[in-house]
Amino acid sequence: MATRSFELVQEVARTGTFERQGSTFRSWVEDREHARFPAEAGRYHVYVSRACPWSHRVILARTIKRLEAVIGISYVHPFRDSRGWAFPGGEYVDRAEGSAFLAEAYERARPGNTDRISVPVLWDTHERVIVNNESADIVRMLNDAFARWASPVDLYPEPLRPAIEAINDWVYRDINNGVYRAGFAATQDAYDRAFDALFASLDRAEALLATRRYLTGSSLTEADWRLWVTLVRFDRVYHTHFRCNGRRVADYPNLWGFTRELYQRPGVAETIAWDEILKHYYTTHDMLNPKRLIPRGPIAIDFSAPHDRERLTSAAP
Ligand SMILES: N[C@@H](CCC(=O)N[C@@H](CS)C(=O)NCC(=O)O)C(=O)O
């Protein structure tokens, strides 16, 4: 098994700016004959961290599409050290392969692998290879390729695709990845730029959500869930840990109402593991929080409070 040091240094080295490494397994499950990875019930498995926002996209897609019985799931432990994501036992076991570390799946899929051992991973239990380790792709596969078994909710409707892509672009750059760029910046200038872009884009989302129930209008799409996974973590983690302290999400009436509405949708609150989220961020990044103390606030934060978003449109399907 390859054990590799978890070093952020390589990603901030030259410019002081955190550059997220691209995902390198990008194959596709398709529901057609002779596909390299054909859609089948019970064949595919996802490795995820309940702490991780990119994994959270996949967990949500699997829940919303009602694919729990079709696609297996294993959760890594929220604490990650130099050996990478681990399956130490209890609820954190590799149900597909029985590995002790996720690095073993990468090594099996690509011997000598030197890429980062990241989650989420879509694993093929037949061929014992990684199909894909890019959450954006995995969400689309769960939306399309497993339609025979899935609920008919469409997270990526054809007519809305250009609007979804346009929103994903700035939401990813400035918000999803933006909080990490602020948090892992190694120079004041890199931090300032990430901070300014983050709060400019939060203002932009706030303005959109003042007149629309969801980012593209009246349909709840992947664009909303991609924004939401960052918003739901924001006040308890990014505001403090990543120095994203311009405002709290709770200070934006529309972002906060939107966050509460999505939190309250069926099955969604159950996808949140606050203990794992807090433990992961505040105990894994020693360069940011060497004493590993977990902040207790905000004192009052109620994701279950009424949201009043219905006033903007009728409920999405
Ligand atoms: N582009 C990837 C990013 C995934 C990612 O960065 N995951 C983090 C967890 S939040 C990870 O596993 N990091 C471990 C590492 O990079 O060593 C995706 O969206 O799927």
mmCIF file of C-alpha atoms and ligand atoms in Angstrom:
data_model
loop_
_atom_site.group_PDB
_atom_site.id
_atom_site.type_symbol
_atom_site.label_atom_id
_atom_site.label_comp_id
_atom_site.label_asym_id
_atom_site.label_seq_id
_atom_site.Cartn_x
_atom_site.Cartn_y
_atom_site.Cartn_z
ATOM 1 C CA MET A 1 0.000 0.000 0.000
ATOM 2 C CA ALA A 2 1.259 3.450 -0.827
ATOM 3 C CA THR A 3 1.445 5.737 2.165
ATOM 4 C CA ARG A 4 1.885 9.311 1.175
ATOM 5 C CA SER A 5 2.193 12.433 3.221
ATOM 6 C CA PHE A 6 -0.698 14.811 3.201
ATOM 7 C CA GLU A 7 1.051 17.974 2.186
ATOM 8 C CA LEU A 8 -0.830 21.077 1.227
ATOM 9 C CA VAL A 9 2.470 22.772 0.619
ATOM 10 C CA GLN A 10 2.685 21.463 -2.923
ATOM 11 C CA GLU A 11 -0.584 23.180 -3.730
ATOM 12 C CA VAL A 12 0.299 26.599 -2.380
ATOM 13 C CA ALA A 13 3.987 26.531 -3.088
ATOM 14 C CA ARG A 14 4.643 28.963 -5.869
ATOM 15 C CA THR A 15 2.028 31.664 -5.678
ATOM 16 C CA GLY A 16 0.740 31.524 -2.109
ATOM 17 C CA THR A 17 -2.616 30.603 -3.620
ATOM 18 C CA PHE A 18 -4.258 27.228 -3.004
ATOM 19 C CA GLU A 19 -4.732 25.410 -6.328
ATOM 20 C CA ARG A 20 -6.959 22.367 -6.101
ATOM 21 C CA GLN A 21 -5.533 19.466 -8.037
ATOM 22 C CA GLY A 22 -7.708 18.198 -10.896
ATOM 23 C CA SER A 23 -9.370 14.803 -10.584
ATOM 24 C CA THR A 24 -7.663 12.139 -12.662
ATOM 25 C CA PHE A 25 -10.163 9.281 -12.887
ATOM 26 C CA ARG A 26 -12.825 10.498 -15.267
ATOM 27 C CA SER A 27 -14.538 7.436 -16.777
ATOM 28 C CA TRP A 28 -18.294 7.283 -17.056
ATOM 29 C CA VAL A 29 -21.026 4.797 -16.149
ATOM 30 C CA GLU A 30 -23.523 4.656 -19.000
ATOM 31 C CA ASP A 31 -26.845 2.913 -19.440
ATOM 32 C CA ARG A 32 -26.163 1.434 -22.876
ATOM 33 C CA GLU A 33 -24.982 -1.860 -24.287
ATOM 34 C CA HIS A 34 -21.219 -2.359 -24.606
ATOM 35 C CA ALA A 35 -20.476 0.616 -22.360
ATOM 36 C CA ARG A 36 -17.054 0.409 -20.713
ATOM 37 C CA PHE A 37 -18.883 0.775 -17.368
ATOM 38 C CA PRO A 38 -22.520 -0.284 -17.883
ATOM 39 C CA ALA A 39 -25.160 0.830 -15.396
ATOM 40 C CA GLU A 40 -26.100 -2.085 -13.143
ATOM 41 C CA ALA A 41 -27.784 -2.318 -9.773
ATOM 42 C CA GLY A 42 -25.442 -3.459 -7.015
ATOM 43 C CA ARG A 43 -22.248 -3.108 -9.043
ATOM 44 C CA TYR A 44 -21.027 0.360 -8.068
ATOM 45 C CA HIS A 45 -19.973 1.760 -4.723
ATOM 46 C CA VAL A 46 -19.112 5.235 -3.467
ATOM 47 C CA TYR A 47 -16.424 6.086 -0.952
ATOM 48 C CA VAL A 48 -17.264 9.329 0.803
ATOM 49 C CA SER A 49 -16.508 11.449 3.832
ATOM 50 C CA ARG A 50 -19.554 12.907 5.560
ATOM 51 C CA ALA A 51 -17.341 15.870 6.485
ATOM 52 C CA CYS A 52 -16.362 16.726 2.936
ATOM 53 C CA PRO A 53 -18.490 19.098 0.847
ATOM 54 C CA TRP A 54 -17.526 17.395 -2.437
ATOM 55 C CA SER A 55 -18.581 14.029 -1.023
ATOM 56 C CA HIS A 56 -21.736 15.641 0.298
ATOM 57 C CA ARG A 57 -22.826 16.407 -3.273
ATOM 58 C CA VAL A 58 -22.674 12.682 -4.036
ATOM 59 C CA ILE A 59 -24.405 11.642 -0.802
ATOM 60 C CA LEU A 60 -27.217 14.072 -1.619
ATOM 61 C CA ALA A 61 -27.573 12.874 -5.212
ATOM 62 C CA ARG A 62 -27.747 9.250 -4.030
ATOM 63 C CA THR A 63 -30.406 10.204 -1.444
ATOM 64 C CA ILE A 64 -32.470 12.473 -3.699
ATOM 65 C CA LYS A 65 -32.423 9.940 -6.541
ATOM 66 C CA ARG A 66 -33.335 7.154 -4.062
ATOM 67 C CA LEU A 67 -30.405 5.011 -5.166
ATOM 68 C CA GLU A 68 -29.533 3.710 -1.703
ATOM 69 C CA ALA A 69 -30.309 0.109 -2.661
ATOM 70 C CA VAL A 70 -28.574 0.364 -6.051
ATOM 71 C CA ILE A 71 -25.254 1.984 -5.186
ATOM 72 C CA GLY A 72 -23.337 0.928 -2.078
ATOM 73 C CA ILE A 73 -21.597 3.404 0.205
ATOM 74 C CA SER A 74 -18.679 3.413 2.642
ATOM 75 C CA TYR A 75 -17.756 6.287 4.944
ATOM 76 C CA VAL A 76 -14.168 7.185 5.756
ATOM 77 C CA HIS A 77 -13.271 8.378 9.252
ATOM 78 C CA PRO A 78 -13.362 12.192 9.555
ATOM 79 C CA PHE A 79 -9.834 12.465 10.937
ATOM 80 C CA ARG A 80 -7.174 12.236 8.288
ATOM 81 C CA ASP A 81 -3.454 12.032 8.979
ATOM 82 C CA SER A 82 -0.445 11.488 6.757
ATOM 83 C CA ARG A 83 -1.754 8.060 5.726
ATOM 84 C CA GLY A 84 -4.830 9.642 4.185
ATOM 85 C CA TRP A 85 -8.492 8.711 4.567
ATOM 86 C CA ALA A 86 -8.930 5.597 6.716
ATOM 87 C CA PHE A 87 -11.407 2.863 7.651
ATOM 88 C CA PRO A 88 -10.526 2.183 11.305
ATOM 89 C CA GLY A 89 -13.693 0.182 12.023
ATOM 90 C CA GLY A 90 -17.130 0.684 13.543
ATOM 91 C CA GLU A 91 -19.232 2.672 11.099
ATOM 92 C CA TYR A 92 -16.071 3.538 9.159
ATOM 93 C CA VAL A 93 -15.425 0.345 7.222
ATOM 94 C CA ASP A 94 -14.760 -0.337 3.579
ATOM 95 C CA ARG A 95 -17.853 -2.370 2.733
ATOM 96 C CA ALA A 96 -16.695 -3.135 -0.801
ATOM 97 C CA GLU A 97 -13.074 -4.200 -0.338
ATOM 98 C CA GLY A 98 -12.373 -4.375 3.385
ATOM 99 C CA SER A 99 -9.381 -2.021 3.110
ATOM 100 C CA ALA A 100 -7.902 -0.174 6.056
ATOM 101 C CA PHE A 101 -7.064 2.911 3.981
ATOM 102 C CA LEU A 102 -8.607 4.488 0.898
ATOM 103 C CA ALA A 103 -5.100 4.641 -0.554
ATOM 104 C CA GLU A 104 -5.431 0.896 -1.146
ATOM 105 C CA ALA A 105 -8.260 1.462 -3.622
ATOM 106 C CA TYR A 106 -6.153 4.000 -5.497
ATOM 107 C CA GLU A 107 -3.173 1.667 -5.505
ATOM 108 C CA ARG A 108 -5.292 -1.239 -6.739
ATOM 109 C CA ALA A 109 -6.835 0.908 -9.450
ATOM 110 C CA ARG A 110 -3.554 2.447 -10.540
ATOM 111 C CA PRO A 111 -0.419 0.797 -9.169
ATOM 112 C CA GLY A 112 2.209 3.354 -8.246
ATOM 113 C CA ASN A 113 -0.437 6.078 -8.111
ATOM 114 C CA THR A 114 1.012 9.418 -7.030
ATOM 115 C CA ASP A 115 -2.190 11.448 -7.189
ATOM 116 C CA ARG A 116 -3.972 12.698 -4.121
ATOM 117 C CA ILE A 117 -6.116 10.200 -2.272
ATOM 118 C CA SER A 118 -9.339 12.173 -2.403
ATOM 119 C CA VAL A 119 -12.989 11.482 -1.764
ATOM 120 C CA PRO A 120 -15.510 11.023 -3.268
ATOM 121 C CA VAL A 121 -14.655 7.941 -5.320
ATOM 122 C CA LEU A 122 -16.975 5.936 -7.562
ATOM 123 C CA TRP A 123 -15.748 2.350 -7.390
ATOM 124 C CA ASP A 124 -16.592 -0.555 -9.694
ATOM 125 C CA THR A 125 -16.864 -3.663 -7.512
ATOM 126 C CA HIS A 126 -16.728 -6.007 -10.533
ATOM 127 C CA GLU A 127 -13.507 -4.784 -12.069
ATOM 128 C CA ARG A 128 -12.187 -3.417 -8.768
ATOM 129 C CA VAL A 129 -11.171 -0.103 -10.292
ATOM 130 C CA ILE A 130 -11.940 3.545 -9.722
ATOM 131 C CA VAL A 131 -14.406 4.751 -12.330
ATOM 132 C CA ASN A 132 -14.303 8.399 -11.373
ATOM 133 C CA ASN A 133 -13.126 10.623 -8.518
ATOM 134 C CA GLU A 134 -14.698 13.917 -9.543
ATOM 135 C CA SER A 135 -17.837 14.749 -7.588
ATOM 136 C CA ALA A 136 -19.320 16.894 -10.363
ATOM 137 C CA ASP A 137 -19.175 13.911 -12.742
ATOM 138 C CA ILE A 138 -20.453 11.415 -10.176
ATOM 139 C CA VAL A 139 -23.507 13.583 -9.453
ATOM 140 C CA ARG A 140 -24.352 13.678 -13.168
ATOM 141 C CA MET A 141 -23.931 9.905 -13.483
ATOM 142 C CA LEU A 142 -26.219 9.283 -10.537
ATOM 143 C CA ASN A 143 -28.713 11.658 -12.111
ATOM 144 C CA ASP A 144 -28.706 10.055 -15.579
ATOM 145 C CA ALA A 145 -27.185 6.602 -15.851
ATOM 146 C CA PHE A 146 -29.232 4.904 -13.129
ATOM 147 C CA ALA A 147 -32.615 6.265 -14.263
ATOM 148 C CA ARG A 148 -34.084 2.731 -14.441
ATOM 149 C CA TRP A 149 -33.835 2.414 -10.663
ATOM 150 C CA ALA A 150 -33.931 6.065 -9.603
ATOM 151 C CA SER A 151 -36.623 8.520 -8.625
ATOM 152 C CA PRO A 152 -37.587 10.753 -11.557
ATOM 153 C CA VAL A 153 -36.262 13.968 -9.964
ATOM 154 C CA ASP A 154 -33.973 15.611 -12.519
ATOM 155 C CA LEU A 155 -31.073 17.545 -11.022
ATOM 156 C CA TYR A 156 -29.733 18.576 -14.424
ATOM 157 C CA PRO A 157 -32.712 19.290 -16.703
ATOM 158 C CA GLU A 158 -31.860 19.807 -20.340
ATOM 159 C CA PRO A 159 -33.389 23.294 -20.794
ATOM 160 C CA LEU A 160 -31.603 24.618 -17.704
ATOM 161 C CA ARG A 161 -28.151 23.254 -18.526
ATOM 162 C CA PRO A 162 -26.599 26.486 -19.833
ATOM 163 C CA ALA A 163 -27.885 28.386 -16.773
ATOM 164 C CA ILE A 164 -26.648 25.649 -14.423
ATOM 165 C CA GLU A 165 -23.185 25.616 -16.015
ATOM 166 C CA ALA A 166 -22.908 29.404 -15.803
ATOM 167 C CA ILE A 167 -23.845 29.398 -12.104
ATOM 168 C CA ASN A 168 -21.658 26.404 -11.253
ATOM 169 C CA ASP A 169 -18.694 28.217 -12.733
ATOM 170 C CA TRP A 170 -18.641 31.165 -10.322
ATOM 171 C CA VAL A 171 -20.118 29.253 -7.389
ATOM 172 C CA TYR A 172 -17.301 26.702 -7.650
ATOM 173 C CA ARG A 173 -14.525 29.219 -8.194
ATOM 174 C CA ASP A 174 -15.463 31.817 -5.597
ATOM 175 C CA ILE A 175 -17.589 29.931 -3.054
ATOM 176 C CA ASN A 176 -17.075 26.113 -2.990
ATOM 177 C CA ASN A 177 -13.372 26.331 -3.696
ATOM 178 C CA GLY A 178 -13.200 29.978 -2.628
ATOM 179 C CA VAL A 179 -13.480 29.160 1.069
ATOM 180 C CA TYR A 180 -10.511 26.797 0.682
ATOM 181 C CA ARG A 181 -8.552 29.452 -1.213
ATOM 182 C CA ALA A 182 -9.129 31.826 1.689
ATOM 183 C CA GLY A 183 -8.351 29.176 4.292
ATOM 184 C CA PHE A 184 -5.208 27.786 2.733
ATOM 185 C CA ALA A 185 -3.805 31.047 1.372
ATOM 186 C CA ALA A 186 -0.154 31.451 2.270
ATOM 187 C CA THR A 187 0.126 35.186 1.612
ATOM 188 C CA GLN A 188 -2.003 38.141 2.680
ATOM 189 C CA ASP A 189 -2.583 39.069 -0.933
ATOM 190 C CA ALA A 190 -3.827 35.578 -1.878
ATOM 191 C CA TYR A 191 -6.139 35.561 1.155
ATOM 192 C CA ASP A 192 -7.458 39.071 0.406
ATOM 193 C CA ARG A 193 -8.258 38.142 -3.167
ATOM 194 C CA ALA A 194 -10.048 34.933 -2.157
ATOM 195 C CA PHE A 195 -11.989 36.777 0.561
ATOM 196 C CA ASP A 196 -13.116 39.572 -1.778
ATOM 197 C CA ALA A 197 -14.201 37.152 -4.510
ATOM 198 C CA LEU A 198 -16.045 34.978 -1.971
ATOM 199 C CA PHE A 199 -18.105 37.798 -0.501
ATOM 200 C CA ALA A 200 -18.776 39.376 -3.916
ATOM 201 C CA SER A 201 -20.177 36.025 -5.077
ATOM 202 C CA LEU A 202 -22.183 35.478 -1.889
ATOM 203 C CA ASP A 203 -23.728 38.918 -2.544
ATOM 204 C CA ARG A 204 -24.488 37.822 -6.083
ATOM 205 C CA ALA A 205 -26.190 34.628 -4.888
ATOM 206 C CA GLU A 206 -28.091 36.604 -2.238
ATOM 207 C CA ALA A 207 -29.413 38.970 -4.925
ATOM 208 C CA LEU A 208 -30.489 36.084 -7.174
ATOM 209 C CA LEU A 209 -32.275 34.343 -4.339
ATOM 210 C CA ALA A 210 -34.158 37.514 -3.435
ATOM 211 C CA THR A 211 -36.354 37.085 -6.503
ATOM 212 C CA ARG A 212 -36.004 33.376 -7.298
ATOM 213 C CA ARG A 213 -36.705 30.480 -5.034
ATOM 214 C CA TYR A 214 -33.730 28.564 -6.487
ATOM 215 C CA LEU A 215 -30.649 29.672 -8.400
ATOM 216 C CA THR A 216 -32.037 28.965 -11.860
ATOM 217 C CA GLY A 217 -35.647 29.911 -11.061
ATOM 218 C CA SER A 218 -38.375 27.604 -9.822
ATOM 219 C CA SER A 219 -36.575 24.242 -10.225
ATOM 220 C CA LEU A 220 -34.266 22.817 -7.621
ATOM 221 C CA THR A 221 -31.164 21.633 -9.514
ATOM 222 C CA GLU A 222 -27.623 20.454 -8.896
ATOM 223 C CA ALA A 223 -26.544 24.127 -8.925
ATOM 224 C CA ASP A 224 -28.502 24.668 -5.699
ATOM 225 C CA TRP A 225 -27.109 21.604 -3.965
ATOM 226 C CA ARG A 226 -23.571 22.554 -4.964
ATOM 227 C CA LEU A 227 -24.002 25.981 -3.351
ATOM 228 C CA TRP A 228 -25.794 24.501 -0.340
ATOM 229 C CA VAL A 229 -23.039 22.137 0.766
ATOM 230 C CA THR A 230 -20.795 25.149 1.324
ATOM 231 C CA LEU A 231 -23.499 27.351 2.876
ATOM 232 C CA VAL A 232 -24.520 24.731 5.416
ATOM 233 C CA ARG A 233 -20.907 24.442 6.685
ATOM 234 C CA PHE A 234 -20.184 28.138 6.521
ATOM 235 C CA ASP A 235 -21.087 29.565 9.923
ATOM 236 C CA ARG A 236 -19.756 26.631 11.944
ATOM 237 C CA VAL A 237 -16.564 26.070 9.987
ATOM 238 C CA TYR A 238 -15.464 28.380 7.188
ATOM 239 C CA HIS A 239 -16.280 31.640 8.976
ATOM 240 C CA THR A 240 -13.869 30.697 11.772
ATOM 241 C CA HIS A 241 -11.461 28.070 10.496
ATOM 242 C CA PHE A 242 -10.865 29.550 7.027
ATOM 243 C CA ARG A 243 -11.131 33.214 8.150
ATOM 244 C CA CYS A 244 -14.195 33.804 5.972
ATOM 245 C CA ASN A 245 -15.490 36.274 8.527
ATOM 246 C CA GLY A 246 -16.949 38.983 6.303
ATOM 247 C CA ARG A 247 -20.452 37.885 7.193
ATOM 248 C CA ARG A 248 -22.203 34.778 8.401
ATOM 249 C CA VAL A 249 -24.692 33.017 6.141
ATOM 250 C CA ALA A 250 -27.220 33.821 8.879
ATOM 251 C CA ASP A 251 -26.655 37.516 8.095
ATOM 252 C CA TYR A 252 -27.991 37.128 4.542
ATOM 253 C CA PRO A 253 -31.796 36.798 4.674
ATOM 254 C CA ASN A 254 -32.124 34.949 1.357
ATOM 255 C CA LEU A 255 -29.065 32.700 1.582
ATOM 256 C CA TRP A 256 -30.064 31.739 5.091
ATOM 257 C CA GLY A 257 -33.702 31.048 4.122
ATOM 258 C CA PHE A 258 -32.479 28.998 1.142
ATOM 259 C CA THR A 259 -30.076 27.057 3.387
ATOM 260 C CA ARG A 260 -32.881 26.258 5.816
ATOM 261 C CA GLU A 261 -35.305 25.273 3.083
ATOM 262 C CA LEU A 262 -32.940 22.762 1.519
ATOM 263 C CA TYR A 263 -31.928 21.447 4.941
ATOM 264 C CA GLN A 264 -35.592 20.747 5.675
ATOM 265 C CA ARG A 265 -36.274 18.765 2.511
ATOM 266 C CA PRO A 266 -36.931 15.026 3.043
ATOM 267 C CA GLY A 267 -33.833 13.006 3.929
ATOM 268 C CA VAL A 268 -31.454 15.966 3.794
ATOM 269 C CA ALA A 269 -30.899 16.684 7.497
ATOM 270 C CA GLU A 270 -29.918 13.016 7.881
ATOM 271 C CA THR A 271 -27.032 13.556 5.451
ATOM 272 C CA ILE A 272 -25.429 16.048 7.832
ATOM 273 C CA ALA A 273 -23.028 14.722 10.470
ATOM 274 C CA TRP A 274 -22.029 17.776 12.468
ATOM 275 C CA ASP A 275 -19.667 15.862 14.724
ATOM 276 C CA GLU A 276 -17.759 14.598 11.695
ATOM 277 C CA ILE A 277 -17.699 17.983 9.968
ATOM 278 C CA LEU A 278 -16.319 19.736 13.059
ATOM 279 C CA LYS A 279 -13.879 16.979 13.854
ATOM 280 C CA HIS A 280 -12.544 16.812 10.320
ATOM 281 C CA TYR A 281 -11.840 20.483 9.768
ATOM 282 C CA TYR A 282 -10.718 21.449 13.243
ATOM 283 C CA THR A 283 -8.510 18.437 13.929
ATOM 284 C CA THR A 284 -7.057 17.587 10.527
ATOM 285 C CA HIS A 285 -5.527 20.911 9.440
ATOM 286 C CA ASP A 286 -2.776 21.348 12.005
ATOM 287 C CA MET A 287 -1.263 24.292 10.165
ATOM 288 C CA LEU A 288 -4.506 26.200 10.770
ATOM 289 C CA ASN A 289 -5.482 24.838 14.182
ATOM 290 C CA PRO A 290 -2.495 23.130 15.832
ATOM 291 C CA LYS A 291 -4.193 22.666 19.216
ATOM 292 C CA ARG A 292 -7.157 20.957 17.551
ATOM 293 C CA LEU A 293 -9.707 22.785 19.691
ATOM 294 C CA ILE A 294 -13.206 22.677 18.259
ATOM 295 C CA PRO A 295 -15.044 26.021 18.452
ATOM 296 C CA ARG A 296 -18.471 25.717 20.052
ATOM 297 C CA GLY A 297 -20.373 28.491 18.299
ATOM 298 C CA PRO A 298 -22.522 29.927 16.945
ATOM 299 C CA ILE A 299 -24.581 29.552 20.112
ATOM 300 C CA ALA A 300 -27.938 29.811 18.375
ATOM 301 C CA ILE A 301 -28.212 28.403 14.882
ATOM 302 C CA ASP A 302 -31.472 26.742 13.951
ATOM 303 C CA PHE A 303 -31.630 25.026 10.584
ATOM 304 C CA SER A 304 -35.171 23.902 11.395
ATOM 305 C CA ALA A 305 -36.645 27.392 11.770
ATOM 306 C CA PRO A 306 -39.397 28.273 9.265
ATOM 307 C CA HIS A 307 -37.950 29.594 5.987
ATOM 308 C CA ASP A 308 -40.833 31.230 4.153
ATOM 309 C CA ARG A 309 -39.294 30.523 0.732
ATOM 310 C CA GLU A 310 -42.644 29.299 -0.662
ATOM 311 C CA ARG A 311 -43.594 32.917 -1.242
ATOM 312 C CA LEU A 312 -41.197 33.056 -4.237
ATOM 313 C CA THR A 313 -42.629 30.173 -6.306
ATOM 314 C CA SER A 314 -44.575 27.015 -5.880
ATOM 315 C CA ALA A 315 -42.615 24.107 -4.459
ATOM 316 C CA ALA A 316 -40.211 22.299 -6.770
ATOM 317 C CA PRO A 317 -40.926 18.653 -7.584
HETATM 318 N N1 LIG B 1 -12.450 17.738 -7.379
HETATM 319 C C1 LIG B 1 -12.662 16.843 -6.352
HETATM 320 C C2 LIG B 1 -12.150 17.400 -5.037
HETATM 321 C C3 LIG B 1 -12.309 16.425 -3.913
HETATM 322 C C4 LIG B 1 -11.470 16.804 -2.686
HETATM 323 O O1 LIG B 1 -10.658 17.728 -2.720
HETATM 324 N N2 LIG B 1 -11.688 16.081 -1.557
HETATM 325 C C5 LIG B 1 -10.956 16.329 -0.354
HETATM 326 C C6 LIG B 1 -11.828 16.197 0.853
HETATM 327 S S1 LIG B 1 -12.867 17.567 1.184
HETATM 328 C C7 LIG B 1 -9.890 15.276 -0.186
HETATM 329 O O2 LIG B 1 -10.182 14.098 -0.248
HETATM 330 N N3 LIG B 1 -8.655 15.690 0.077
HETATM 331 C C8 LIG B 1 -7.583 14.804 0.373
HETATM 332 C C9 LIG B 1 -6.342 15.172 -0.349
HETATM 333 O O3 LIG B 1 -6.441 16.007 -1.271
HETATM 334 O O4 LIG B 1 -5.296 14.641 -0.005
HETATM 335 C C10 LIG B 1 -14.148 16.580 -6.324
HETATM 336 O O5 LIG B 1 -14.941 17.522 -6.326
HETATM 337 O O6 LIG B 1 -14.513 15.429 -6.322
#
